[in-house]
Amino acid sequence: RKEVEQDPGPFNVPEGATVAFNCTYSNSASQSFFWYRQDCRKEPKLLMSVYSSGNEDGRFTAQLNRASQYISLLIRDSKLSDSATYLCVVNLPNDYKLSFGAGTTVTVRA
Amino acid sequence: DAGVTQSPTHLIKTRGQHVTLRCSPISGHKSVSWYQQVLGQGPQFIFQYYEKEERGRGNFPDRFSARQFPNYSSELNVNALLLGDSALYLCASSFGTGPYGYTFGSGTRLTVV
């Protein structure tokens, strides 16, 4: 089983729409969770950390469900500039590596 | 301030050859991590170096090696290149060894023919 699994999409949504997607992780001991954004042929960039109580950053809301071992990302009022691949990332305690999912592609159309 | 810089940006090599990729971390960052991203997949961890010592190694063959220099820059070496080594190689720097504060470089795109 993969450490981190994501629905690859693509999610094709109109401007202004809300889009949400999940990722699941296999190791219940995972401690740190992140969403990264990656534009086509560019490097990943941190979008937001995910905290146990859930957190918002502007139009982006992240939720963590430890019991079911999934993380979600919701994007409100989608902009054309939100078109990207969103990478779910988890980290185990005292582990040096970040474990990435394969990414969920979101395309926002005018 | 300069971000994480990687060189070269693109590289074409022949099977069996050797390649060296270079990374300069953000000033003040002491940790460098290397990741391989094959098309359509997420980045996979190769190595982490902190204070010139290897702190972590991913599930990659011994053909892959790395080192970190006193100025915290790093090299990733791959011997006996295979077609499957074609990928985007990403370097990330951070102040410490934990998962926070990672900044990725723009990567080196390696094509093995």
Short mmCIF file of C-alpha atoms in Angstrom, two decimals:
data_model
loop_
_atom_site.label_atom_id
_atom_site.label_comp_id
_atom_site.label_asym_id
_atom_site.label_seq_id
_atom_site.Cartn_x
_atom_site.Cartn_y
_atom_site.Cartn_z
CA ARG A 1 0.00 0.00 0.00
CA LYS A 2 1.33 3.46 -0.83
CA GLU A 3 2.19 5.75 2.08
CA VAL A 4 0.10 8.58 0.67
CA GLU A 5 -2.68 8.21 -1.89
CA GLN A 6 -4.53 10.91 -3.74
CA ASP A 7 -7.27 11.07 -6.33
CA PRO A 8 -5.30 12.22 -9.39
CA GLY A 9 -8.27 14.10 -10.85
CA PRO A 10 -8.29 16.17 -12.90
CA PHE A 11 -10.84 18.37 -11.23
CA ASN A 12 -12.06 20.80 -13.87
CA VAL A 13 -14.05 23.62 -12.29
CA PRO A 14 -15.33 27.08 -13.36
CA GLU A 15 -14.03 30.24 -11.79
CA GLY A 16 -15.76 30.99 -8.54
CA ALA A 17 -16.60 27.37 -7.79
CA THR A 18 -15.65 25.39 -4.71
CA VAL A 19 -13.53 22.29 -5.14
CA ALA A 20 -12.50 19.80 -2.51
CA PHE A 21 -10.39 16.66 -2.53
CA ASN A 22 -8.86 14.24 -0.08
CA CYS A 23 -5.74 12.26 0.49
CA THR A 24 -5.29 9.17 2.65
CA TYR A 25 -2.18 8.07 4.51
CA SER A 26 -1.27 4.57 5.58
CA ASN A 27 0.80 5.06 8.73
CA SER A 28 -1.29 6.00 11.75
CA ALA A 29 1.85 7.30 13.49
CA SER A 30 2.16 10.14 10.97
CA GLN A 31 2.53 13.39 12.84
CA SER A 32 2.97 16.30 10.44
CA PHE A 33 0.79 17.06 7.44
CA PHE A 34 1.07 19.55 4.61
CA TRP A 35 -0.38 20.59 1.31
CA TYR A 36 2.11 21.66 -1.34
CA ARG A 37 1.28 23.22 -4.69
CA GLN A 38 3.20 22.40 -7.85
CA ASP A 39 2.76 24.28 -11.10
CA CYS A 40 3.56 22.50 -14.36
CA ARG A 41 7.27 21.64 -14.56
CA LYS A 42 8.07 23.76 -11.51
CA GLU A 43 9.16 22.98 -7.97
CA PRO A 44 6.69 22.20 -5.15
CA LYS A 45 5.86 25.11 -2.88
CA LEU A 46 4.28 24.92 0.55
CA LEU A 47 0.62 25.90 0.45
CA MET A 48 -0.20 25.25 4.08
CA SER A 49 0.44 23.04 7.04
CA VAL A 50 -2.51 21.01 8.31
CA TYR A 51 -3.31 21.14 11.99
CA SER A 52 -5.41 18.73 14.04
CA SER A 53 -8.23 21.22 14.55
CA GLY A 54 -8.31 22.22 10.89
CA ASN A 55 -7.12 25.53 9.58
CA GLU A 56 -7.83 28.15 6.98
CA ASP A 57 -5.60 30.35 4.90
CA GLY A 58 -7.72 32.75 2.90
CA ARG A 59 -9.76 30.72 0.42
CA PHE A 60 -8.07 27.47 1.40
CA THR A 61 -9.28 25.20 4.20
CA ALA A 62 -7.47 22.07 5.34
CA GLN A 63 -8.89 19.36 7.58
CA LEU A 64 -7.28 16.37 9.25
CA ASN A 65 -9.17 13.24 10.26
CA ARG A 66 -6.79 11.07 12.26
CA ALA A 67 -9.35 8.34 12.93
CA SER A 68 -9.90 7.74 9.23
CA GLN A 69 -6.37 8.77 8.27
CA TYR A 70 -7.26 11.34 5.67
CA ILE A 71 -6.54 14.98 4.96
CA SER A 72 -8.71 17.25 2.88
CA LEU A 73 -8.23 20.52 1.04
CA LEU A 74 -11.06 22.81 0.06
CA ILE A 75 -10.64 25.76 -2.26
CA ARG A 76 -13.40 28.39 -2.25
CA ASP A 77 -14.07 30.97 -4.96
CA SER A 78 -11.59 29.30 -7.34
CA LYS A 79 -9.34 31.56 -9.39
CA LEU A 80 -7.64 30.78 -12.70
CA SER A 81 -4.35 31.01 -10.81
CA ASP A 82 -5.38 28.09 -8.59
CA SER A 83 -4.81 25.73 -11.53
CA ALA A 84 -2.02 23.45 -10.36
CA THR A 85 -1.24 20.04 -8.93
CA TYR A 86 -1.79 19.80 -5.20
CA LEU A 87 0.53 17.42 -3.36
CA CYS A 88 -0.43 15.87 -0.04
CA VAL A 89 2.58 15.40 2.24
CA VAL A 90 2.98 13.53 5.53
CA ASN A 91 5.88 13.06 7.90
CA LEU A 92 6.53 10.54 10.66
CA PRO A 93 7.98 11.54 14.03
CA ASN A 94 11.78 11.65 13.97
CA ASP A 95 11.78 10.83 10.26
CA TYR A 96 13.86 12.90 7.90
CA LYS A 97 11.76 12.44 4.82
CA LEU A 98 8.60 14.00 3.53
CA SER A 99 6.27 11.43 1.94
CA PHE A 100 4.45 12.87 -1.04
CA GLY A 101 1.32 11.71 -2.76
CA ALA A 102 1.22 11.68 -6.55
CA GLY A 103 -0.87 14.83 -6.59
CA THR A 104 -4.36 16.00 -7.51
CA THR A 105 -4.63 18.16 -10.60
CA VAL A 106 -7.04 21.09 -10.50
CA THR A 107 -7.89 23.12 -13.58
CA VAL A 108 -9.95 26.27 -13.16
CA ARG A 109 -11.61 27.48 -16.37
CA ALA A 110 -12.89 30.93 -17.21
CA ASP B 1 17.84 36.90 -0.96
CA ALA B 2 18.79 34.00 -3.16
CA GLY B 3 16.62 30.93 -2.90
CA VAL B 4 17.78 27.36 -3.37
CA THR B 5 19.84 27.17 -6.53
CA GLN B 6 20.40 24.02 -8.52
CA SER B 7 22.63 23.35 -11.47
CA PRO B 8 22.44 22.43 -14.21
CA THR B 9 18.78 23.07 -15.04
CA HIS B 10 18.68 20.46 -17.79
CA LEU B 11 20.93 17.57 -18.65
CA ILE B 12 20.96 14.79 -21.24
CA LYS B 13 23.09 11.74 -20.55
CA THR B 14 23.59 8.33 -22.13
CA ARG B 15 22.90 5.05 -20.33
CA GLY B 16 25.88 3.94 -18.27
CA GLN B 17 27.26 7.43 -17.79
CA HIS B 18 27.72 9.25 -14.51
CA VAL B 19 26.10 12.53 -13.49
CA THR B 20 26.69 15.11 -10.75
CA LEU B 21 23.96 17.51 -9.71
CA ARG B 22 24.63 20.52 -7.50
CA CYS B 23 22.61 22.45 -4.94
CA SER B 24 23.24 25.61 -2.97
CA PRO B 25 20.89 26.07 -0.02
CA ILE B 26 19.39 29.27 1.28
CA SER B 27 21.89 31.21 3.37
CA GLY B 28 21.68 30.03 6.97
CA HIS B 29 20.09 26.70 6.12
CA LYS B 30 22.15 23.75 7.27
CA SER B 31 20.07 20.88 5.88
CA VAL B 32 19.81 19.74 2.28
CA SER B 33 17.48 17.02 1.04
CA TRP B 34 17.33 15.43 -2.38
CA TYR B 35 14.17 14.13 -4.05
CA GLN B 36 13.49 12.40 -7.36
CA GLN B 37 10.25 13.16 -9.18
CA VAL B 38 9.33 10.94 -12.08
CA LEU B 39 6.68 12.28 -14.44
CA GLY B 40 3.20 11.78 -13.05
CA GLN B 41 4.39 10.92 -9.54
CA GLY B 42 5.15 12.80 -6.37
CA PRO B 43 8.72 13.49 -5.27
CA GLN B 44 10.51 10.52 -3.68
CA PHE B 45 13.07 11.03 -0.91
CA ILE B 46 16.66 10.15 -1.77
CA PHE B 47 18.90 11.69 0.92
CA GLN B 48 19.05 14.23 3.69
CA TYR B 49 22.27 15.84 4.86
CA TYR B 50 22.66 18.00 7.93
CA GLU B 51 25.90 19.56 9.09
CA LYS B 52 27.74 17.51 6.46
CA GLU B 53 26.45 14.20 7.78
CA GLU B 54 23.95 11.88 6.12
CA ARG B 55 20.85 11.85 8.28
CA GLY B 56 18.52 9.85 6.09
CA ARG B 57 18.52 7.70 2.99
CA GLY B 58 15.56 6.64 0.90
CA ASN B 59 15.00 3.41 -0.96
CA PHE B 60 17.44 4.04 -3.80
CA PRO B 61 20.28 1.82 -5.05
CA ASP B 62 23.90 2.40 -4.16
CA ARG B 63 24.40 4.02 -7.55
CA PHE B 64 23.04 7.12 -5.86
CA SER B 65 25.36 8.97 -3.50
CA ALA B 66 25.61 12.47 -2.12
CA ARG B 67 27.69 14.70 0.06
CA GLN B 68 27.49 18.06 1.75
CA PHE B 69 30.31 20.55 1.87
CA PRO B 70 31.42 22.88 4.69
CA ASN B 71 29.48 25.75 3.08
CA TYR B 72 26.35 23.48 3.23
CA SER B 73 26.10 23.11 -0.54
CA SER B 74 25.56 19.59 -1.76
CA GLU B 75 26.16 17.26 -4.67
CA LEU B 76 24.09 14.29 -5.79
CA ASN B 77 25.95 11.71 -7.83
CA VAL B 78 24.38 8.95 -9.89
CA ASN B 79 26.53 6.25 -11.47
CA ALA B 80 25.73 3.80 -14.27
CA LEU B 81 22.68 5.74 -15.40
CA LEU B 82 19.57 3.82 -16.42
CA LEU B 83 16.69 5.02 -18.56
CA GLY B 84 14.54 4.93 -15.43
CA ASP B 85 16.72 7.57 -13.79
CA SER B 86 15.16 10.15 -16.09
CA ALA B 87 13.37 12.52 -13.74
CA LEU B 88 13.28 15.94 -12.13
CA TYR B 89 15.78 16.01 -9.27
CA LEU B 90 14.79 18.43 -6.57
CA CYS B 91 16.93 19.84 -3.80
CA ALA B 92 15.29 21.28 -0.69
CA SER B 93 16.97 23.26 2.04
CA SER B 94 15.81 23.87 5.59
CA PHE B 95 17.33 25.17 8.78
CA GLY B 96 17.00 21.91 10.68
CA THR B 97 16.16 18.29 10.02
CA GLY B 98 12.43 18.44 10.75
CA PRO B 99 9.65 18.69 8.18
CA TYR B 100 9.07 22.44 8.52
CA GLY B 101 10.56 25.27 6.58
CA TYR B 102 11.42 23.36 3.42
CA THR B 103 12.21 25.41 0.34
CA PHE B 104 12.70 23.57 -2.92
CA GLY B 105 14.95 24.56 -5.76
CA SER B 106 13.63 24.60 -9.30
CA GLY B 107 15.27 21.26 -9.97
CA THR B 108 17.49 19.59 -12.52
CA ARG B 109 15.68 17.80 -15.31
CA LEU B 110 17.73 14.73 -16.23
CA THR B 111 17.04 12.79 -19.39
CA VAL B 112 18.84 9.49 -19.92
CA VAL B 113 18.87 8.22 -23.50
#
